Short mmCIF file of C-alpha atoms in Angstrom, two decimals:
data_model
loop_
_atom_site.label_atom_id
_atom_site.label_comp_id
_atom_site.label_asym_id
_atom_site.label_seq_id
_atom_site.Cartn_x
_atom_site.Cartn_y
_atom_site.Cartn_z
CA MET Y 1 42.40 36.44 111.73
CA THR Y 2 42.69 37.16 115.43
CA ALA Y 3 46.01 38.93 114.91
CA THR Y 4 44.54 41.04 112.13
CA VAL Y 5 41.52 42.15 114.15
CA ARG Y 6 43.58 43.02 117.19
CA GLY Y 7 46.10 45.03 115.17
CA GLU Y 8 43.35 46.82 113.29
CA ARG Y 9 41.76 47.92 116.54
CA ASP Y 10 45.06 49.25 117.84
CA THR Y 11 45.73 51.12 114.63
CA VAL Y 12 42.41 52.79 114.04
CA GLY Y 13 42.23 54.59 117.36
CA LEU Y 14 41.54 54.57 121.03
CA ALA Y 15 37.79 54.13 120.94
CA PRO Y 16 35.44 51.93 118.97
CA PRO Y 17 33.69 53.62 116.04
CA GLY Y 18 30.03 54.41 115.91
CA PRO Y 19 27.62 57.14 116.97
CA GLY Y 20 26.74 55.33 120.20
CA ARG Y 21 30.03 56.02 121.90
CA PRO Y 22 29.95 57.82 125.26
CA TRP Y 23 31.15 61.39 125.52
CA HIS Y 24 34.50 60.50 127.08
CA ALA Y 25 35.23 58.01 124.30
CA ARG Y 26 34.61 60.71 121.72
CA LEU Y 27 36.75 63.12 123.73
CA LEU Y 28 39.73 60.76 123.68
CA GLY Y 29 39.07 59.34 120.21
CA PRO Y 30 41.24 59.76 117.10
CA ALA Y 31 38.93 62.35 115.54
CA ALA Y 32 39.26 64.61 118.57
CA PHE Y 33 43.01 64.06 118.62
CA THR Y 34 43.24 65.04 114.95
CA ALA Y 35 41.11 68.14 115.48
CA ILE Y 36 43.23 69.28 118.43
CA ALA Y 37 46.43 68.69 116.45
CA VAL Y 38 45.18 70.69 113.46
CA LEU Y 39 44.06 73.53 115.73
CA ALA Y 40 47.43 73.61 117.49
CA LEU Y 41 49.34 73.66 114.21
CA VAL Y 42 47.25 76.54 112.86
CA VAL Y 43 47.43 78.61 116.04
CA ALA Y 44 51.18 78.02 116.61
CA PRO Y 45 52.43 80.56 114.00
CA LEU Y 46 50.31 83.23 115.66
CA ALA Y 47 51.17 82.39 119.26
CA LEU Y 48 54.86 81.45 119.14
CA GLU Y 49 57.87 83.66 118.59
CA PRO Y 50 60.05 82.78 115.56
CA PHE Y 51 62.63 80.85 117.60
CA ARG Y 52 60.02 78.62 119.28
CA LEU Y 53 58.21 78.17 116.00
CA GLY Y 54 61.45 76.95 114.45
CA LEU Y 55 61.85 74.43 117.26
CA LEU Y 56 58.31 73.18 116.69
CA ALA Y 57 59.08 72.78 112.98
CA LYS Y 58 62.12 70.71 113.94
CA TYR Y 59 59.97 68.50 116.16
CA LEU Y 60 57.53 67.99 113.29
CA CYS Y 61 60.39 66.90 111.03
CA TYR Y 62 61.25 64.27 113.62
CA ALA Y 63 57.56 63.38 113.77
CA ILE Y 64 57.62 62.51 110.06
CA VAL Y 65 60.47 60.07 110.72
CA ALA Y 66 58.57 58.70 113.73
CA LEU Y 67 55.51 58.18 111.54
CA GLY Y 68 57.57 55.92 109.29
CA ILE Y 69 58.95 54.06 112.30
CA GLY Y 70 55.42 53.60 113.62
CA LEU Y 71 54.44 52.12 110.28
CA ALA Y 72 57.42 49.75 110.08
CA TRP Y 73 57.77 48.84 113.76
CA GLY Y 74 54.34 49.40 115.26
CA GLN Y 75 52.36 47.88 112.41
CA GLY Y 76 54.93 45.57 110.83
CA GLY Y 77 57.05 44.52 113.79
CA MET Y 78 60.31 45.63 112.11
CA LEU Y 79 62.43 47.31 114.78
CA THR Y 80 64.55 49.59 112.63
CA LEU Y 81 67.41 51.27 114.47
CA GLY Y 82 68.93 52.96 111.45
CA GLN Y 83 66.34 55.46 110.25
CA GLY Y 84 68.97 58.13 110.71
CA VAL Y 85 70.65 56.83 107.55
CA PHE Y 86 67.62 57.60 105.40
CA PHE Y 87 67.10 60.88 107.23
CA GLY Y 88 70.69 61.78 106.46
CA LEU Y 89 70.42 60.90 102.76
CA GLY Y 90 67.53 63.31 102.38
CA GLY Y 91 69.26 65.95 104.46
CA TYR Y 92 72.54 65.79 102.59
CA ALA Y 93 70.73 65.89 99.24
CA MET Y 94 69.02 69.15 100.20
CA GLY Y 95 72.17 70.49 101.85
CA MET Y 96 74.23 69.88 98.72
CA TYR Y 97 71.75 71.83 96.63
CA LEU Y 98 71.70 74.74 99.08
CA LYS Y 99 75.51 74.87 99.23
CA LEU Y 100 75.81 74.90 95.43
CA HIS Y 101 73.10 77.54 95.16
CA ASP Y 102 74.79 79.78 97.74
CA ALA Y 103 78.20 79.29 96.08
CA GLY Y 104 76.88 80.75 92.82
CA GLY Y 105 78.96 78.60 90.48
CA HIS Y 106 82.01 78.46 92.73
CA LEU Y 107 83.15 75.72 95.08
CA PRO Y 108 81.36 75.45 98.45
CA ASP Y 109 83.32 77.02 101.28
CA PHE Y 110 84.26 73.77 103.06
CA MET Y 111 85.74 72.36 99.85
CA VAL Y 112 87.96 75.42 99.50
CA TRP Y 113 89.14 74.96 103.09
CA SER Y 114 89.81 71.26 102.41
CA GLY Y 115 91.94 71.98 99.34
CA VAL Y 116 89.49 70.70 96.73
CA GLU Y 117 90.15 72.39 93.39
CA LYS Y 118 87.28 71.04 91.26
CA LEU Y 119 83.67 70.22 92.03
CA PRO Y 120 83.36 66.43 92.50
CA PRO Y 121 81.19 64.71 89.84
CA LEU Y 122 78.92 63.40 92.61
CA TRP Y 123 77.89 66.96 93.44
CA VAL Y 124 77.09 68.12 89.91
CA PRO Y 125 73.49 66.77 89.61
CA PHE Y 126 72.53 68.30 92.96
CA GLY Y 127 72.77 71.77 91.50
CA ASN Y 128 69.28 71.08 90.15
CA PRO Y 129 66.64 71.49 92.90
CA VAL Y 130 64.25 69.04 91.24
CA PHE Y 131 66.91 66.33 91.23
CA ALA Y 132 67.91 67.09 94.81
CA ILE Y 133 64.36 66.86 96.15
CA ALA Y 134 63.62 63.75 94.08
CA PHE Y 135 66.79 62.06 95.32
CA ALA Y 136 65.95 62.97 98.91
CA VAL Y 137 62.96 60.62 98.64
CA ALA Y 138 64.01 58.16 95.92
CA GLY Y 139 67.50 57.57 97.33
CA PRO Y 140 66.31 56.25 100.72
CA VAL Y 141 63.51 54.27 99.04
CA LEU Y 142 65.92 52.51 96.66
CA LEU Y 143 68.39 51.77 99.45
CA ALA Y 144 65.61 50.36 101.63
CA LEU Y 145 64.30 48.25 98.75
CA LEU Y 146 67.77 46.82 98.16
CA LEU Y 147 68.39 46.17 101.84
CA GLY Y 148 64.91 44.74 102.40
CA THR Y 149 65.19 42.42 99.40
CA LEU Y 150 68.50 41.06 100.62
CA VAL Y 151 67.47 40.74 104.25
CA PHE Y 152 63.81 39.71 104.30
CA ARG Y 153 64.31 37.07 101.60
CA GLN Y 154 66.71 35.40 104.00
CA ARG Y 155 64.04 35.62 106.72
CA VAL Y 156 66.16 37.87 108.90
CA ARG Y 157 63.92 39.45 111.52
CA GLY Y 158 63.68 40.47 115.15
CA ALA Y 159 66.86 41.44 116.94
CA TYR Y 160 69.02 40.44 113.98
CA PHE Y 161 67.30 42.94 111.71
CA ALA Y 162 67.57 45.65 114.39
CA ILE Y 163 71.31 45.05 114.81
CA LEU Y 164 71.82 45.10 111.05
CA THR Y 165 70.14 48.49 110.67
CA GLN Y 166 72.10 49.82 113.62
CA ALA Y 167 75.35 48.67 112.03
CA LEU Y 168 74.32 50.43 108.81
CA ALA Y 169 73.91 53.70 110.73
CA ALA Y 170 77.33 53.34 112.37
CA ALA Y 171 79.04 52.55 109.05
CA THR Y 172 77.38 55.53 107.36
CA VAL Y 173 78.68 57.92 110.00
CA ILE Y 174 82.22 56.58 109.62
CA LEU Y 175 82.00 57.01 105.85
CA LEU Y 176 80.73 60.59 106.07
CA VAL Y 177 83.31 61.66 108.64
CA GLY Y 178 86.15 60.23 106.58
CA GLN Y 179 85.25 62.19 103.42
CA GLN Y 180 86.12 65.69 104.57
CA GLY Y 181 86.37 67.23 101.12
CA LEU Y 182 83.19 65.58 99.86
CA THR Y 183 80.78 65.73 102.81
CA GLY Y 184 82.24 68.30 105.17
CA GLY Y 185 83.46 65.63 107.58
CA THR Y 186 82.44 65.97 111.21
CA ASN Y 187 81.05 69.48 110.71
CA GLY Y 188 78.74 68.39 107.90
CA LEU Y 189 77.01 70.98 105.73
CA THR Y 190 75.95 74.29 107.24
CA ASN Y 191 75.83 78.05 106.60
CA PHE Y 192 72.82 78.11 104.29
CA PHE Y 193 71.52 81.54 103.34
CA ASP Y 194 68.98 81.27 100.52
CA LEU Y 195 66.13 78.94 99.57
CA PHE Y 196 64.43 79.52 96.20
CA GLY Y 197 65.16 83.23 96.42
CA GLN Y 198 64.03 83.59 100.04
CA ASP Y 199 66.28 84.58 102.93
CA LEU Y 200 66.40 81.60 105.30
CA ALA Y 201 67.05 83.87 108.27
CA ALA Y 202 63.85 85.88 107.69
CA ASP Y 203 60.93 85.24 110.02
CA GLU Y 204 58.51 85.02 107.10
CA THR Y 205 60.58 82.28 105.49
CA GLN Y 206 60.74 80.26 108.68
CA ARG Y 207 56.99 80.66 109.17
CA GLY Y 208 56.42 79.43 105.65
CA LEU Y 209 58.74 76.47 106.21
CA TYR Y 210 56.80 75.58 109.35
CA LEU Y 211 53.53 75.53 107.42
CA VAL Y 212 55.10 73.36 104.72
CA VAL Y 213 56.42 70.88 107.27
CA ALA Y 214 53.06 70.77 109.06
CA ALA Y 215 51.20 70.24 105.78
CA VAL Y 216 53.57 67.45 104.72
CA LEU Y 217 53.20 65.74 108.09
CA GLY Y 218 49.40 65.94 107.91
CA LEU Y 219 49.32 64.58 104.37
CA LEU Y 220 51.67 61.70 105.17
CA TYR Y 221 49.66 60.87 108.29
CA LEU Y 222 46.47 60.60 106.26
CA VAL Y 223 48.21 58.44 103.65
CA ALA Y 224 49.71 56.16 106.31
CA ARG Y 225 46.39 55.90 108.14
CA GLN Y 226 44.63 54.93 104.94
CA LEU Y 227 47.36 52.40 104.22
CA VAL Y 228 47.05 50.62 107.56
CA ARG Y 229 43.26 50.52 107.21
CA SER Y 230 43.52 48.87 103.81
CA ARG Y 231 43.89 45.17 103.11
CA PHE Y 232 47.65 45.71 102.85
CA GLY Y 233 47.68 47.18 106.35
CA ARG Y 234 45.73 44.27 107.82
CA LEU Y 235 48.13 41.86 106.14
CA LEU Y 236 51.06 43.81 107.58
CA VAL Y 237 49.67 43.52 111.11
CA ALA Y 238 49.03 39.81 110.57
CA ILE Y 239 52.67 39.38 109.56
CA ARG Y 240 53.74 41.20 112.70
CA ASP Y 241 51.72 38.85 114.91
CA GLY Y 242 52.27 35.61 113.02
CA GLU Y 243 54.61 35.74 110.02
CA ASP Y 244 54.86 31.98 109.58
CA ARG Y 245 51.07 31.59 109.56
CA VAL Y 246 50.76 34.26 106.89
CA ARG Y 247 53.38 32.48 104.79
CA PHE Y 248 51.50 29.20 105.10
CA LEU Y 249 48.36 30.97 103.82
CA GLY Y 250 50.15 31.72 100.55
CA TYR Y 251 51.27 35.32 101.06
CA ASP Y 252 54.84 36.57 100.71
CA PRO Y 253 55.80 38.40 103.92
CA ALA Y 254 59.15 39.47 102.46
CA THR Y 255 57.47 41.60 99.78
CA VAL Y 256 55.08 43.25 102.24
CA LYS Y 257 57.84 44.02 104.71
CA THR Y 258 60.17 45.34 102.00
CA VAL Y 259 57.52 47.72 100.66
CA THR Y 260 56.69 48.96 104.15
CA PHE Y 261 60.36 49.44 104.99
CA ALA Y 262 60.83 51.42 101.77
CA VAL Y 263 57.83 53.65 102.55
CA SER Y 264 59.19 54.41 106.01
CA ALA Y 265 62.60 55.19 104.49
CA GLY Y 266 61.04 57.59 102.00
CA MET Y 267 59.30 59.41 104.85
CA ALA Y 268 62.62 59.72 106.69
CA GLY Y 269 64.36 61.06 103.60
CA LEU Y 270 61.68 63.67 103.02
CA ALA Y 271 61.92 64.69 106.69
CA GLY Y 272 65.67 65.15 106.30
CA ALA Y 273 65.18 67.37 103.26
CA LEU Y 274 62.76 69.56 105.23
CA PHE Y 275 64.97 69.54 108.32
CA VAL Y 276 67.96 71.19 106.62
CA PRO Y 277 66.39 74.56 105.71
CA VAL Y 278 64.49 74.62 109.03
CA VAL Y 279 67.50 74.00 111.29
CA GLY Y 280 70.32 75.08 108.98
CA ILE Y 281 72.65 72.11 109.33
CA ILE Y 282 73.07 68.44 108.51
CA SER Y 283 75.98 66.50 109.99
CA PRO Y 284 76.92 62.91 110.86
CA ALA Y 285 75.96 63.59 114.47
CA LEU Y 286 72.31 63.86 113.37
CA LEU Y 287 72.08 60.49 111.65
CA GLY Y 288 74.12 58.08 113.75
CA VAL Y 289 73.14 55.33 116.14
CA VAL Y 290 72.13 57.60 119.03
CA PRO Y 291 69.69 59.81 117.05
CA SER Y 292 68.15 56.70 115.51
CA LEU Y 293 67.64 55.19 118.95
CA GLU Y 294 66.12 58.43 120.24
CA LEU Y 295 63.52 58.31 117.48
CA VAL Y 296 62.59 54.74 118.36
CA VAL Y 297 62.31 55.75 122.02
CA ALA Y 298 60.04 58.65 121.03
CA VAL Y 299 57.74 56.27 119.14
CA ALA Y 300 57.62 53.95 122.15
CA VAL Y 301 56.76 56.85 124.46
CA GLY Y 302 53.90 58.01 122.26
CA GLY Y 303 52.60 54.52 121.54
CA ARG Y 304 54.00 52.45 118.73
CA PHE Y 305 50.73 50.67 117.92
CA SER Y 306 49.14 53.97 116.87
CA LEU Y 307 50.33 56.31 114.13
CA ALA Y 308 49.05 59.28 116.13
CA GLY Y 309 51.04 57.99 119.10
CA ALA Y 310 54.24 57.94 117.05
CA VAL Y 311 53.71 61.57 116.02
CA LEU Y 312 52.81 62.60 119.55
CA GLY Y 313 55.85 60.84 121.01
CA ALA Y 314 58.25 62.62 118.67
CA VAL Y 315 56.84 66.03 119.56
CA VAL Y 316 56.76 65.30 123.30
CA MET Y 317 60.31 63.92 123.40
CA GLY Y 318 61.62 66.83 121.32
CA TYR Y 319 59.95 69.35 123.60
CA ALA Y 320 61.17 67.52 126.70
CA LYS Y 321 64.73 67.44 125.39
CA THR Y 322 64.69 71.19 124.75
CA SER Y 323 63.03 72.05 128.08
CA PHE Y 324 65.25 69.81 130.17
CA SER Y 325 68.43 71.06 128.47
CA GLU Y 326 67.41 74.70 129.02
CA GLN Y 327 66.50 74.32 132.69
CA PHE Y 328 68.87 71.56 133.80
CA ALA Y 329 72.02 71.86 131.75
CA ASP Y 330 73.96 69.33 133.82
CA GLY Y 331 71.41 66.56 134.20
CA TRP Y 332 68.86 66.82 131.41
CA LEU Y 333 69.85 63.46 129.95
CA TYR Y 334 68.94 61.78 133.24
CA LEU Y 335 65.57 63.53 133.24
CA GLN Y 336 64.91 62.46 129.67
CA GLY Y 337 65.78 58.87 130.57
CA ALA Y 338 63.55 59.07 133.64
CA LEU Y 339 60.67 60.28 131.45
CA PHE Y 340 61.10 57.27 129.19
CA ILE Y 341 61.25 54.83 132.12
CA LEU Y 342 58.23 56.44 133.76
CA VAL Y 343 56.10 56.21 130.62
CA MET Y 344 57.16 52.64 129.87
CA THR Y 345 56.48 51.57 133.45
CA LEU Y 346 53.06 53.17 133.84
CA ALA Y 347 51.96 52.89 130.20
CA PRO Y 348 53.69 50.14 128.19
CA LYS Y 349 51.57 51.14 125.19
CA GLY Y 350 52.70 54.75 125.40
CA LEU Y 351 50.90 57.97 126.13
CA LEU Y 352 47.94 57.11 123.91
CA GLY Y 353 47.68 53.76 125.67
CA LEU Y 354 47.52 55.65 128.95
CA ALA Y 355 44.73 57.81 127.51
CA ALA Y 356 42.85 54.66 126.54
CA ARG Y 357 43.18 53.32 130.08
CA ALA Y 358 41.85 56.61 131.44
CA ARG Y 359 38.91 56.36 129.08
CA ASP Y 360 38.13 52.85 130.26
CA LEU Y 361 38.20 53.94 133.90
CA LEU Y 362 35.60 56.63 133.34
CA PRO Y 363 31.96 55.60 133.85
CA SER Y 364 30.15 54.89 130.60
CA ARG Y 365 26.49 54.44 129.83
CA ARG Y 366 25.28 51.02 128.88
CA ARG Y 367 25.52 50.31 125.15
CA ALA Y 368 22.67 48.76 123.25
#
């Protein structure tokens, strides 16, 4: 019970609920955070030039993946280092549809260059956009269900589970690189021109894609927040803090963890499907071990015990990566690493944890 109450407090927000909260608690509370985020997302298309708006849309795609990691790791204690695999499945599903659509009944360009003479049977269903979008979500979910059933039933957890997911990411990259004629090899899938009759290079299309990504992120955040506030979410936090105790009470932690892992995988797959038309490429370099680790680091920076912190961390780390690489081309990786070390040293619970500490330091009126 103690574990459940503590996790529930961390999940719901930075300040206790109720109308009697002081002004600074309301200022730093989850409602204010949500209002500021919504305002920023609405104002961004009006204030940013198309290039910067496209970068923000890319950060929001990463934020969807981070939301799933926050659900699996922050709430469930499952340190998954292979979310790039599920992200890549969704991305390649959408990329295959776009390549077939642009080819207009002919072979995609990279297959012609690779000497392929006939469209592989694996590619045929992805000519249908409904199938491609459905597979972008269902494919990662089914893979996560299979992996979770095999792993969690054997009570594999902790570092062993993290290493297993990391190995899955490395193996997936090797497989994709080795199938040049089927996946594009190292270069992946790129050169997309049209999406449902709209020119992908047009500013209006990119603005519309940004709004779609922002709406999907907001909807998934509300769903995830409702999930962690439900009885299932409290049980998930209890499993994180004391899995053996939950098992002794008659619950099945393997089922809860498998479902949560599958939900996070579905979020990553949907993010990959949105990422491809926004950025214009999907390649093995975007779904390997390093990108997966960067997403986990982003969640840690924002605050893994809070869903809002996971989203915030992804956006902050994406912006920092772009800014550092633009201004310090030779040493931006060191600056990004220093940012992570600084946040983890001063705020082990992430940026939202730091905000909570600042709230506690401010003077508050006596509560009844």
